[in-house]
CSV table of C-alpha atoms and ligand atoms in Angstrom, one decimal:
chain,number,residue,atom,x,y,z
A,1,MET,CA,0.0,0.0,0.0
A,2,THR,CA,1.5,3.4,-0.9
A,3,GLN,CA,0.9,6.3,1.4
A,4,GLU,CA,0.5,9.9,0.2
A,5,ARG,CA,1.4,11.2,3.6
A,6,LYS,CA,3.1,9.7,6.7
A,7,PRO,CA,0.8,7.5,8.7
A,8,ARG,CA,-0.3,9.1,11.9
A,9,ARG,CA,-2.2,8.4,15.1
A,10,GLY,CA,-5.8,7.4,14.4
A,11,ASP,CA,-5.1,6.1,10.9
A,12,VAL,CA,-6.7,2.7,10.3
A,13,PHE,CA,-5.1,-0.1,8.1
A,14,GLU,CA,-6.0,-3.6,7.1
A,15,LEU,CA,-3.1,-5.9,7.0
A,16,THR,CA,-1.9,-9.5,7.4
A,17,LEU,CA,0.7,-10.0,10.2
A,18,GLU,CA,3.9,-11.7,9.1
A,19,ARG,CA,6.0,-12.6,12.1
A,20,PHE,CA,6.8,-11.7,15.7
A,21,ASP,CA,9.6,-9.8,17.3
A,22,GLU,CA,11.7,-10.5,20.4
A,23,ARG,CA,9.0,-9.1,22.7
A,24,GLY,CA,6.4,-11.3,21.2
A,25,ASP,CA,4.6,-8.5,19.4
A,26,ALA,CA,3.2,-9.3,15.9
A,27,LEU,CA,4.7,-7.4,13.0
A,28,GLY,CA,3.3,-6.5,9.6
A,29,ARG,CA,4.0,-3.8,6.9
A,30,VAL,CA,2.2,-0.7,5.8
A,31,GLY,CA,4.2,0.6,2.7
A,32,GLU,CA,7.7,1.3,4.0
A,33,TYR,CA,6.6,1.2,7.6
A,34,ALA,CA,6.8,-1.8,10.0
A,35,LEU,CA,3.7,-2.0,12.1
A,36,GLU,CA,3.8,-3.6,15.6
A,37,ILE,CA,0.7,-5.0,17.3
A,38,ARG,CA,0.3,-6.6,20.8
A,39,ARG,CA,-1.8,-9.7,21.1
A,40,ALA,CA,-2.0,-10.8,17.5
A,41,LEU,CA,-0.6,-13.7,15.6
A,42,PRO,CA,1.5,-14.1,12.5
A,43,GLY,CA,-0.8,-15.0,9.6
A,44,GLU,CA,-3.8,-13.2,11.2
A,45,ARG,CA,-5.5,-10.5,9.1
A,46,VAL,CA,-6.6,-7.5,11.2
A,47,ARG,CA,-7.9,-3.9,11.0
A,48,ALA,CA,-5.7,-1.9,13.2
A,49,GLU,CA,-5.5,1.7,14.4
A,50,VAL,CA,-2.2,3.5,14.7
A,51,ASN,CA,-1.4,4.8,18.2
A,52,TRP,CA,2.2,5.8,17.8
A,53,ARG,CA,4.9,6.3,15.2
A,54,ARG,CA,8.7,6.3,15.7
A,55,ARG,CA,10.8,6.7,12.6
A,56,ASN,CA,9.8,3.9,10.2
A,57,THR,CA,7.9,1.9,12.9
A,58,LEU,CA,4.2,2.2,13.7
A,59,GLY,CA,2.5,0.9,16.9
A,60,ALA,CA,-1.1,-0.1,16.5
A,61,ARG,CA,-4.0,-1.8,18.3
A,62,VAL,CA,-6.4,-4.3,16.8
A,63,ILE,CA,-9.9,-2.9,16.3
A,64,GLU,CA,-11.2,-5.9,14.3
A,65,ARG,CA,-10.0,-9.4,13.7
A,66,LEU,CA,-10.8,-10.1,10.1
A,67,GLU,CA,-9.3,-13.6,9.5
A,68,PRO,CA,-7.7,-15.9,12.0
A,69,SER,CA,-4.2,-17.0,11.6
A,70,PRO,CA,-3.9,-20.5,9.9
A,71,HIS,CA,-1.6,-21.3,12.8
A,72,ALA,CA,-4.1,-20.4,15.6
A,73,VAL,CA,-4.9,-23.0,18.2
A,74,ALA,CA,-6.9,-22.9,21.4
A,75,ALA,CA,-4.9,-21.6,24.4
A,76,ARG,CA,-5.0,-23.9,27.4
A,77,CYS,CA,-4.6,-21.4,30.2
A,78,ALA,CA,-7.7,-19.8,31.8
A,79,HIS,CA,-5.7,-16.6,32.3
A,80,PHE,CA,-4.5,-16.4,28.7
A,81,GLY,CA,-5.0,-12.8,27.5
A,82,GLN,CA,-4.8,-11.3,31.0
A,83,CYS,CA,-1.5,-12.7,32.1
A,84,GLY,CA,1.4,-11.7,29.8
A,85,GLY,CA,3.5,-14.8,30.6
A,86,CYS,CA,3.0,-17.2,27.7
A,87,SER,CA,1.8,-15.0,24.9
A,88,PHE,CA,2.1,-17.7,22.1
A,89,GLN,CA,-0.1,-20.3,23.7
A,90,SER,CA,-2.6,-19.7,20.9
A,91,LEU,CA,0.0,-20.2,18.2
A,92,ALA,CA,0.7,-23.8,17.0
A,93,TYR,CA,4.1,-25.0,18.2
A,94,PRO,CA,5.6,-25.5,14.7
A,95,ALA,CA,4.8,-21.8,14.0
A,96,GLN,CA,6.4,-20.8,17.3
A,97,LEU,CA,9.6,-22.6,16.3
A,98,ALA,CA,9.5,-21.1,12.8
A,99,GLY,CA,9.1,-17.6,14.3
A,100,LEU,CA,12.0,-18.2,16.7
A,101,HIS,CA,14.2,-19.3,13.9
A,102,GLU,CA,13.4,-16.1,12.0
A,103,LEU,CA,14.4,-14.1,15.0
A,104,VAL,CA,17.8,-15.8,15.2
A,105,ALA,CA,18.4,-15.7,11.4
A,106,ARG,CA,17.5,-12.0,11.2
A,107,ALA,CA,19.8,-11.1,14.1
A,108,PHE,CA,22.7,-12.8,12.3
A,109,ARG,CA,21.8,-11.4,8.9
A,110,HIS,CA,21.6,-7.9,10.4
A,111,GLN,CA,25.2,-8.3,11.5
A,112,GLY,CA,26.2,-9.1,7.9
A,113,PHE,CA,26.4,-12.9,8.2
A,114,GLY,CA,25.2,-14.5,4.9
A,115,ALA,CA,24.2,-18.0,3.8
A,116,GLU,CA,27.7,-19.4,4.7
A,117,LEU,CA,26.5,-19.3,8.3
A,118,GLU,CA,24.0,-22.1,8.9
A,119,ILE,CA,21.2,-21.4,11.3
A,120,ALA,CA,19.9,-24.9,12.3
A,121,PRO,CA,16.2,-25.4,12.9
A,122,VAL,CA,15.1,-24.5,16.4
A,123,GLU,CA,15.2,-27.6,18.6
A,124,GLY,CA,11.8,-27.8,20.1
A,125,ALA,CA,10.7,-29.0,23.5
A,126,ARG,CA,8.9,-32.3,24.0
A,127,GLU,CA,7.0,-31.0,27.0
A,128,LEU,CA,5.1,-27.9,26.1
A,129,TYR,CA,3.3,-27.7,29.5
A,130,GLY,CA,4.3,-28.5,33.0
A,131,TYR,CA,7.9,-27.8,32.1
A,132,ARG,CA,8.8,-24.9,34.4
A,133,ASN,CA,10.4,-25.9,37.7
A,134,LYS,CA,10.1,-22.5,39.4
A,135,MET,CA,7.2,-20.0,39.6
A,136,GLU,CA,7.2,-16.8,41.7
A,137,PHE,CA,3.7,-15.7,42.7
A,138,THR,CA,2.9,-12.4,44.4
A,139,PHE,CA,0.4,-11.7,47.2
A,140,SER,CA,-1.4,-8.4,46.9
A,141,ASN,CA,-4.4,-6.5,48.3
A,142,ARG,CA,-5.2,-5.2,44.8
A,143,ARG,CA,-6.6,-8.0,42.7
A,144,TRP,CA,-6.8,-7.3,38.9
A,145,ILE,CA,-10.5,-7.3,38.0
A,146,ASP,CA,-11.5,-8.7,34.6
A,147,LEU,CA,-14.0,-6.7,32.5
A,148,SER,CA,-16.4,-9.7,32.6
A,149,GLU,CA,-16.7,-9.5,36.4
A,150,PRO,CA,-19.8,-7.9,38.0
A,151,PRO,CA,-19.4,-4.4,39.5
A,152,GLY,CA,-18.2,-4.4,43.1
A,153,ALA,CA,-16.4,-7.8,42.9
A,154,GLU,CA,-14.2,-8.5,45.9
A,155,SER,CA,-10.7,-7.4,45.1
A,156,SER,CA,-8.8,-7.1,48.4
A,157,PHE,CA,-6.8,-10.4,48.1
A,158,ALA,CA,-4.8,-12.0,45.3
A,159,LEU,CA,-2.1,-14.6,44.9
A,160,GLY,CA,-0.8,-14.8,41.4
A,161,LEU,CA,1.1,-12.9,38.7
A,162,HIS,CA,1.2,-9.2,37.7
A,163,ALA,CA,-1.0,-8.2,34.8
A,164,PRO,CA,1.4,-7.0,32.0
A,165,GLY,CA,2.4,-3.4,32.5
A,166,MET,CA,0.4,-3.2,35.7
A,167,HIS,CA,2.8,-3.4,38.6
A,168,SER,CA,0.2,-2.5,41.2
A,169,LYS,CA,-2.4,-5.2,40.3
A,170,VAL,CA,-2.1,-8.9,40.6
A,171,ILE,CA,-4.2,-11.5,38.7
A,172,ASP,CA,-5.5,-14.2,41.1
A,173,VAL,CA,-3.9,-17.2,39.4
A,174,LEU,CA,-5.9,-20.4,39.9
A,175,GLY,CA,-3.7,-22.6,37.8
A,176,CYS,CA,-0.6,-22.2,35.7
A,177,PRO,CA,-0.3,-24.9,33.0
A,178,ILE,CA,3.5,-24.4,32.5
A,179,GLN,CA,4.2,-25.5,36.0
A,180,PRO,CA,3.6,-29.2,37.2
A,181,ALA,CA,0.0,-29.8,38.2
A,182,ALA,CA,1.0,-30.6,41.9
A,183,LEU,CA,2.1,-27.0,42.3
A,184,ASP,CA,-1.4,-25.7,41.2
A,185,ALA,CA,-2.9,-27.5,44.2
A,186,ILE,CA,-0.3,-26.1,46.6
A,187,LEU,CA,-1.0,-22.6,45.2
A,188,ALA,CA,-4.7,-23.0,45.9
A,189,THR,CA,-4.1,-24.1,49.5
A,190,LEU,CA,-1.7,-21.2,50.1
A,191,ARG,CA,-4.6,-18.9,49.1
A,192,SER,CA,-7.4,-20.7,50.9
A,193,GLU,CA,-5.4,-21.0,54.2
A,194,ALA,CA,-4.3,-17.4,54.0
A,195,LEU,CA,-7.9,-16.3,53.6
A,196,ALA,CA,-9.2,-18.6,56.3
A,197,ARG,CA,-6.6,-17.2,58.7
A,198,ALA,CA,-7.2,-13.6,57.6
A,199,LEU,CA,-3.4,-13.2,56.9
A,200,SER,CA,-2.8,-9.8,55.3
A,201,PRO,CA,-1.4,-9.6,51.8
A,202,TRP,CA,1.3,-7.0,51.0
A,203,ASP,CA,0.1,-3.5,50.1
A,204,GLN,CA,2.7,-2.0,47.7
A,205,ARG,CA,1.6,1.6,48.4
A,206,SER,CA,1.5,1.7,52.2
A,207,HIS,CA,4.2,-1.1,52.6
A,208,THR,CA,2.1,-3.0,55.1
A,209,GLY,CA,0.8,-6.6,55.1
A,210,LEU,CA,2.5,-9.9,56.0
A,211,LEU,CA,2.5,-12.1,52.9
A,212,ARG,CA,4.6,-11.0,50.0
A,213,HIS,CA,5.5,-13.9,47.7
A,214,ALA,CA,5.1,-17.6,47.3
A,215,VAL,CA,7.9,-19.2,45.3
A,216,LEU,CA,7.2,-22.8,44.2
A,217,ARG,CA,10.1,-25.0,43.0
A,218,SER,CA,10.1,-28.6,42.0
A,219,SER,CA,12.6,-31.2,40.8
A,220,ARG,CA,11.9,-33.2,37.7
A,221,ALA,CA,14.2,-36.0,38.6
A,222,THR,CA,13.3,-36.5,42.3
A,223,GLY,CA,9.8,-35.0,42.5
A,224,GLU,CA,10.8,-33.0,45.5
A,225,ILE,CA,9.0,-29.7,46.1
A,226,LEU,CA,10.2,-26.5,47.8
A,227,VAL,CA,7.8,-23.8,49.0
A,228,ASP,CA,9.4,-20.5,49.8
A,229,LEU,CA,7.1,-18.1,51.6
A,230,VAL,CA,8.3,-14.5,51.5
A,231,THR,CA,7.0,-12.3,54.3
A,232,SER,CA,7.6,-8.7,55.5
A,233,SER,CA,8.4,-9.8,59.1
A,234,ASP,CA,9.3,-13.0,61.0
A,235,SER,CA,5.9,-13.3,62.8
A,236,PRO,CA,6.4,-16.9,63.7
A,237,GLU,CA,3.0,-17.0,65.6
A,238,LEU,CA,1.3,-16.4,62.2
A,239,VAL,CA,3.6,-18.1,59.8
A,240,GLU,CA,4.3,-21.4,61.5
A,241,PRO,CA,0.7,-22.5,61.9
A,242,TYR,CA,0.0,-21.3,58.3
A,243,ALA,CA,2.9,-23.4,57.0
A,244,ALA,CA,1.8,-26.4,59.1
A,245,ALA,CA,-1.7,-26.2,57.7
A,246,VAL,CA,-0.3,-26.2,54.1
A,247,LEU,CA,2.1,-29.0,54.8
A,248,ALA,CA,-0.7,-31.1,56.4
A,249,ARG,CA,-2.6,-30.9,53.2
A,250,HIS,CA,0.4,-31.5,50.9
A,251,PRO,CA,2.7,-34.2,52.2
A,252,ASP,CA,4.5,-34.0,48.8
A,253,ILE,CA,6.1,-30.7,49.9
A,254,THR,CA,9.6,-31.9,50.9
A,255,THR,CA,10.8,-28.5,52.3
A,256,PHE,CA,9.2,-25.3,53.4
A,257,VAL,CA,11.2,-22.1,54.0
A,258,GLN,CA,10.4,-18.6,55.0
A,259,ASN,CA,12.3,-15.6,53.6
A,260,VAL,CA,11.9,-12.3,55.4
A,261,ASN,CA,12.1,-9.2,53.3
A,262,THR,CA,11.5,-6.1,55.4
A,263,ARG,CA,12.6,-3.7,52.6
A,264,HIS,CA,10.2,-1.9,50.3
A,265,ALA,CA,11.6,-3.4,47.1
A,266,GLN,CA,9.5,-6.2,45.6
A,267,THR,CA,12.0,-9.0,45.7
A,268,ALA,CA,11.6,-12.6,46.7
A,269,GLN,CA,15.2,-12.6,48.2
A,270,GLY,CA,14.9,-12.1,51.9
A,271,GLU,CA,17.5,-10.7,54.4
A,272,ARG,CA,17.1,-13.9,56.4
A,273,GLU,CA,15.7,-17.4,55.9
A,274,HIS,CA,14.0,-19.8,58.3
A,275,VAL,CA,13.7,-23.4,57.3
A,276,LEU,CA,10.3,-24.5,58.7
A,277,HIS,CA,10.3,-28.1,57.3
A,278,GLY,CA,12.8,-30.4,55.5
A,279,PRO,CA,16.4,-29.7,54.6
A,280,GLY,CA,15.9,-26.3,53.0
A,281,PHE,CA,16.7,-27.4,49.5
A,282,ILE,CA,15.6,-29.8,46.8
A,283,VAL,CA,17.8,-32.0,44.6
A,284,GLU,CA,17.7,-32.0,40.7
A,285,ARG,CA,19.6,-34.2,38.4
A,286,LEU,CA,20.9,-33.3,34.9
A,287,LEU,CA,23.1,-35.5,32.7
A,288,GLY,CA,23.9,-37.8,35.6
A,289,LEU,CA,24.9,-34.9,37.9
A,290,SER,CA,23.1,-33.9,41.0
A,291,PHE,CA,22.4,-30.3,42.0
A,292,SER,CA,21.1,-28.9,45.2
A,293,ILE,CA,18.6,-26.0,44.8
A,294,SER,CA,17.7,-23.8,47.7
A,295,ALA,CA,15.1,-20.9,47.7
A,296,ASN,CA,17.5,-18.3,46.4
A,297,SER,CA,19.7,-20.4,44.1
A,298,PHE,CA,19.8,-19.7,40.4
A,299,PHE,CA,18.9,-22.8,38.4
A,300,GLN,CA,17.7,-23.3,34.8
A,301,THR,CA,13.9,-23.2,34.9
A,302,ASN,CA,13.3,-25.9,32.2
A,303,PRO,CA,15.4,-28.9,33.3
A,304,ALA,CA,14.5,-31.2,30.3
A,305,GLN,CA,15.6,-28.6,27.8
A,306,ALA,CA,18.5,-27.4,29.9
A,307,GLU,CA,19.8,-31.0,29.7
A,308,ARG,CA,19.7,-30.7,25.8
A,309,LEU,CA,21.3,-27.3,25.9
A,310,PHE,CA,24.2,-28.6,27.9
A,311,GLU,CA,24.5,-31.5,25.5
A,312,LEU,CA,24.8,-29.0,22.6
A,313,VAL,CA,27.5,-27.1,24.6
A,314,ARG,CA,29.4,-30.3,25.2
A,315,GLU,CA,29.2,-31.2,21.5
A,316,ALA,CA,30.3,-27.7,20.5
A,317,ALA,CA,33.2,-27.7,23.0
A,318,GLY,CA,34.4,-31.0,21.5
A,319,THR,CA,36.9,-31.6,24.3
A,320,GLN,CA,38.8,-34.9,24.5
A,321,GLY,CA,40.0,-34.8,28.1
A,322,GLY,CA,43.3,-33.0,28.0
A,323,GLU,CA,42.1,-29.4,27.8
A,324,LEU,CA,42.0,-26.4,30.1
A,325,VAL,CA,38.5,-25.0,29.8
A,326,TYR,CA,37.1,-21.6,31.1
A,327,ASP,CA,33.4,-21.3,31.8
A,328,LEU,CA,32.7,-17.5,31.9
A,329,TYR,CA,29.5,-16.3,33.6
A,330,CYS,CA,29.2,-19.8,35.0
A,331,GLY,CA,26.3,-19.2,37.5
A,332,THR,CA,26.0,-22.2,39.7
A,333,GLY,CA,28.5,-24.1,37.6
A,334,THR,CA,26.3,-26.4,35.7
A,335,ILE,CA,28.2,-26.1,32.4
A,336,ALA,CA,31.6,-26.3,34.1
A,337,LEU,CA,30.5,-29.5,35.9
A,338,VAL,CA,29.1,-31.1,32.7
A,339,LEU,CA,32.4,-30.4,30.9
A,340,ALA,CA,34.6,-31.6,33.7
A,341,ALA,CA,34.5,-35.3,32.7
A,342,GLN,CA,36.1,-34.5,29.3
A,343,ALA,CA,38.6,-31.9,30.4
A,344,ARG,CA,41.9,-31.7,32.3
A,345,GLU,CA,40.7,-28.8,34.3
A,346,VAL,CA,37.7,-26.4,34.2
A,347,LEU,CA,37.7,-22.9,35.8
A,348,GLY,CA,34.3,-21.1,36.3
A,349,PHE,CA,34.0,-17.3,36.6
A,350,GLU,CA,31.0,-15.8,38.3
A,351,LEU,CA,30.0,-12.5,39.9
A,352,ALA,CA,27.3,-13.5,42.3
A,353,PRO,CA,28.8,-14.8,45.5
A,354,SER,CA,25.7,-17.0,46.3
A,355,SER,CA,26.0,-18.7,42.9
A,356,VAL,CA,29.7,-19.4,43.5
A,357,VAL,CA,28.9,-21.0,46.9
A,358,ASP,CA,26.3,-23.2,45.2
A,359,ALA,CA,28.7,-24.0,42.4
A,360,ARG,CA,31.4,-25.2,44.8
A,361,ALA,CA,28.9,-27.2,46.8
A,362,ASN,CA,27.7,-28.8,43.5
A,363,ALA,CA,31.2,-29.8,42.6
A,364,GLU,CA,31.7,-31.4,46.0
A,365,ARG,CA,28.3,-33.1,45.9
A,366,ASN,CA,29.3,-34.8,42.7
A,367,GLY,CA,32.9,-35.6,43.8
A,368,ILE,CA,34.3,-33.5,41.0
A,369,THR,CA,37.8,-32.3,41.8
A,370,ASN,CA,39.1,-30.8,38.5
A,371,VAL,CA,36.8,-27.8,38.7
A,372,SER,CA,37.3,-24.6,40.6
A,373,PHE,CA,35.4,-21.3,40.7
A,374,VAL,CA,36.6,-17.7,40.7
A,375,GLU,CA,34.3,-15.1,42.3
A,376,GLY,CA,34.2,-11.6,40.9
A,377,ASP,CA,33.7,-9.6,37.7
A,378,VAL,CA,34.8,-11.7,34.8
A,379,LEU,CA,36.8,-8.9,33.2
A,380,ALA,CA,38.8,-8.2,36.4
A,381,SER,CA,39.3,-11.9,37.1
A,382,LEU,CA,40.6,-12.7,33.5
A,383,ALA,CA,43.0,-9.7,33.5
A,384,SER,CA,45.1,-11.4,36.2
A,385,ARG,CA,45.2,-14.9,34.6
A,386,THR,CA,48.3,-16.1,32.8
A,387,GLN,CA,47.3,-19.6,31.8
A,388,ARG,CA,45.9,-20.0,28.3
A,389,PRO,CA,42.7,-22.0,28.1
A,390,ASP,CA,42.1,-24.3,25.1
A,391,VAL,CA,38.4,-23.8,25.1
A,392,VAL,CA,36.3,-20.9,26.6
A,393,VAL,CA,32.5,-21.2,27.1
A,394,VAL,CA,30.6,-18.0,27.6
A,395,ASP,CA,27.0,-17.8,28.8
A,396,PRO,CA,26.4,-14.1,29.4
A,397,PRO,CA,23.2,-12.3,30.5
A,398,ARG,CA,20.9,-10.8,27.8
A,399,ALA,CA,23.1,-7.8,27.2
A,400,GLY,CA,25.9,-10.1,25.9
A,401,LEU,CA,29.6,-9.8,26.4
A,402,HIS,CA,31.0,-6.6,27.9
A,403,PRO,CA,32.8,-4.8,24.9
A,404,LYS,CA,36.0,-4.6,26.9
A,405,LEU,CA,35.9,-8.4,27.4
A,406,LEU,CA,36.1,-9.1,23.6
A,407,PRO,CA,39.8,-8.2,23.2
A,408,VAL,CA,40.7,-9.8,26.5
A,409,LEU,CA,39.0,-13.0,25.3
A,410,ALA,CA,40.8,-13.0,22.0
A,411,GLY,CA,44.0,-12.2,23.8
A,412,LEU,CA,43.7,-15.5,25.7
A,413,ALA,CA,43.8,-17.1,22.2
A,414,PRO,CA,41.7,-20.2,23.0
A,415,ARG,CA,41.3,-22.4,19.9
A,416,ARG,CA,37.6,-22.4,20.3
A,417,ILE,CA,35.0,-20.2,22.0
A,418,VAL,CA,31.5,-21.7,22.7
A,419,TYR,CA,28.9,-19.0,22.9
A,420,VAL,CA,25.6,-19.8,24.7
A,421,SER,CA,23.3,-16.9,23.9
A,422,CYS,CA,19.9,-16.1,25.5
A,423,ASN,CA,19.4,-13.1,23.2
A,424,PRO,CA,20.1,-13.5,19.4
A,425,VAL,CA,20.6,-9.7,19.0
A,426,SER,CA,23.6,-9.5,21.4
A,427,GLY,CA,24.8,-13.0,20.4
A,428,ALA,CA,25.0,-12.0,16.7
A,429,ARG,CA,26.6,-8.7,17.6
A,430,ASP,CA,29.4,-10.4,19.6
A,431,ALA,CA,29.9,-13.0,16.9
A,432,ARG,CA,30.5,-10.2,14.5
A,433,ALA,CA,33.0,-8.5,16.9
A,434,LEU,CA,34.8,-11.8,17.4
A,435,ALA,CA,35.0,-12.3,13.7
A,436,GLY,CA,37.0,-9.1,13.6
A,437,LEU,CA,39.3,-10.5,16.2
A,438,GLY,CA,40.0,-13.7,14.2
A,439,TYR,CA,37.2,-16.1,15.3
A,440,ARG,CA,34.9,-17.7,12.7
A,441,ALA,CA,31.4,-18.6,13.8
A,442,GLY,CA,30.2,-22.1,12.9
A,443,ARG,CA,26.6,-23.5,12.8
A,444,VAL,CA,24.2,-21.8,15.1
A,445,ARG,CA,22.0,-24.2,17.0
A,446,PRO,CA,18.9,-22.5,18.5
A,447,ILE,CA,16.9,-24.3,21.2
A,448,ASP,CA,13.6,-23.5,22.8
A,449,LEU,CA,13.7,-23.6,26.6
A,450,PHE,CA,10.5,-21.6,27.1
A,451,PRO,CA,7.7,-22.8,24.9
A,452,HIS,CA,4.9,-20.2,24.3
A,453,THR,CA,7.3,-17.2,24.8
A,454,PRO,CA,9.5,-15.3,22.4
A,455,HIS,CA,12.7,-16.3,24.2
A,456,VAL,CA,15.2,-18.5,22.4
A,457,GLU,CA,18.7,-19.8,23.3
A,458,SER,CA,21.4,-20.5,20.8
A,459,VAL,CA,24.7,-22.3,21.0
A,460,PHE,CA,27.5,-21.8,18.5
A,461,ALA,CA,31.3,-22.4,18.4
A,462,LEU,CA,33.8,-19.8,17.1
A,463,GLU,CA,37.1,-21.3,15.8
A,464,ARG,CA,40.3,-19.4,15.9
A,465,GLU,CA,41.5,-18.8,12.3
A,466,SER,CA,45.2,-19.7,12.1
B,501,SAM,C1,22.9,-16.7,31.8
B,501,SAM,S1,23.5,-16.8,33.4
B,501,SAM,C2,24.6,-18.2,33.3
B,501,SAM,C3,24.0,-19.4,33.9
B,501,SAM,C4,24.9,-20.6,34.0
B,501,SAM,N1,25.6,-21.0,32.7
B,501,SAM,C5,24.1,-21.8,34.5
B,501,SAM,O1,23.7,-22.6,33.8
B,501,SAM,O2,24.0,-21.8,35.8
B,501,SAM,C6,24.6,-15.4,33.5
B,501,SAM,C7,25.4,-15.3,34.7
B,501,SAM,O3,26.4,-14.3,34.6
B,501,SAM,C8,26.6,-13.7,35.8
B,501,SAM,N2,27.3,-12.4,35.6
B,501,SAM,C9,26.7,-11.3,35.2
B,501,SAM,N3,27.6,-10.3,35.0
B,501,SAM,C10,28.8,-10.8,35.4
B,501,SAM,C11,30.1,-10.3,35.4
B,501,SAM,N4,30.4,-9.0,35.1
B,501,SAM,N5,31.1,-11.1,35.8
B,501,SAM,C12,30.8,-12.4,36.1
B,501,SAM,N6,29.6,-13.0,36.1
B,501,SAM,C13,28.6,-12.2,35.7
B,501,SAM,C14,25.3,-13.7,36.5
B,501,SAM,O4,25.3,-13.6,37.9
B,501,SAM,C15,24.7,-15.0,36.0
B,501,SAM,O5,24.9,-16.0,36.9
C-alpha cells in the first residue's frame, strides 16, 4: 500500500501480520513502515488503528480481527490474554519454532552474516506444558479485575502474577499450566489457608501486610517440592501455623522455608531465611549430575531442555580430556561440571557470591575435583590470569559480552569459544565482533527452553583462524 502522507495516530489499516519480534509483538508492513501490534498472531488479518509512530515503525492496536491465523490453536490457560506470561499459547508449536528461527536468522543477517553461516532449525521442547520448575507468585491487596466480572467484585486479596504493564495489580492465578499440576494444588491451598486465617497480603503503596510472595520450585528428577514463603516480618506466631496447615494438606512438599524481606523493594530474596520443614533445598539431576537448589539459588527453569542445551554445549566444545576450559558467567557451575568429565581442568568465573557458593557445593556433591570457581567480575578476574585456556565457554546475561571483554578473550587465544546466547541480537553482535578478532562462527543451534514465549537460546562455536 503506498501512502501519500506519513501515517499518523488514528489512521486505520487492514493488513496480514507476518512474524513476531523479540518481545512477542506481531509485525506487519504498511508501505515502507513496519507495524507492531500486541496480542495478535503471525498469519492473522486485522484492522488496526495506529497509536504511535517512531521513525519507520508504527504501533497499533487491533480494532477488528478479520481472518484468524492459519496457525491459531486454542490456548490452554484460563488466564490467557490477561497474564502476559505465555503469549504464544494460541500459536501452533511449529509456527512458534519457525518464528523463533526467523528471530535468530534476522539477528545474524543484520550483522552481515550470509548463507555461509548455517542457522539450524530450532530444537523444540517435548514437554510444552508443566515444564517450568520455578514460579514466583505475588500476594497483593489489589486484585486485577476482569471486565467480565460484576461491579463491586471482591478485590482485596490476590495470589498470582502481575498483569502485564500493571505493577500495582495482581491476577489471582488459579492454575498455571506451564508448572507441574501438583504446584497448582499447593497454590490453591496457600490462598485458601491465608484467607481462612485472615493473613494480610502486602500493600505495595503503604508497605504493610505480612504475605509478599510464594515461590514454588520442584525437581523433575526426584519429584521434591520446595515452598518459599516471603513475608515482611518474622511473625512466627502467624507463619508457623500457616505453613503447618499447608504441609498437612500437601505431604508432597519436601521442604518449606520462609524468607523475610523487610525492605520496600518487591523482591523474593529475603534478608534472612528460616527453614520450617525439611532440609531447605531440593535436589535436581541433569546429565547424571546432582544439583542442590535452595530458595535463592539460580537454576535453569526448564530442566528437560537445559539438559539438551548442555549436550549442545558439550558437542560444540568437543573436548577430548586434556584441555583447560574456562566457563565464563558460570552461574551455579552447571556447564563447568558437565564439561569436567572431558577436560583436564575447568575454571568457572561468576560475579554472584551465592552462585559461587552453590557451584562449589555442587562440585563437592558430585565428587568433581578438577573444577574450581573464581568469584568476581569476569573482566577483572581474567586480567590477572596467565594460563591460556584451550576452550572458553561464555553464557552471558541478555546484554551479551562486555565490549572490553572481547579483546581480552581474543588475547587469551583459545582455539575455540563456545557461545551460549539467550538473546540473538547480542549473540550475533558479539559473533561479528569476534570475527573481527580472528574467530569464525560455525553452525548456530537454537533451542527452545521456554515454549509459548519469544525467548530463544542458541549455541555456536567460534574457531580461531590460524
Ligand atoms: C545466563 S546466566 C549463566 C547461567 C549458567 N551458565 C548456569 O547454567 O547456571 C549469566 C550469569 O552471569 C553472571 N554475571 C553477570 N555479570 C557478570 C560479570 N560481570 N562477571 C561475572 N559474572 C557475571 C550472572 O550472575 C549469571 O549467573
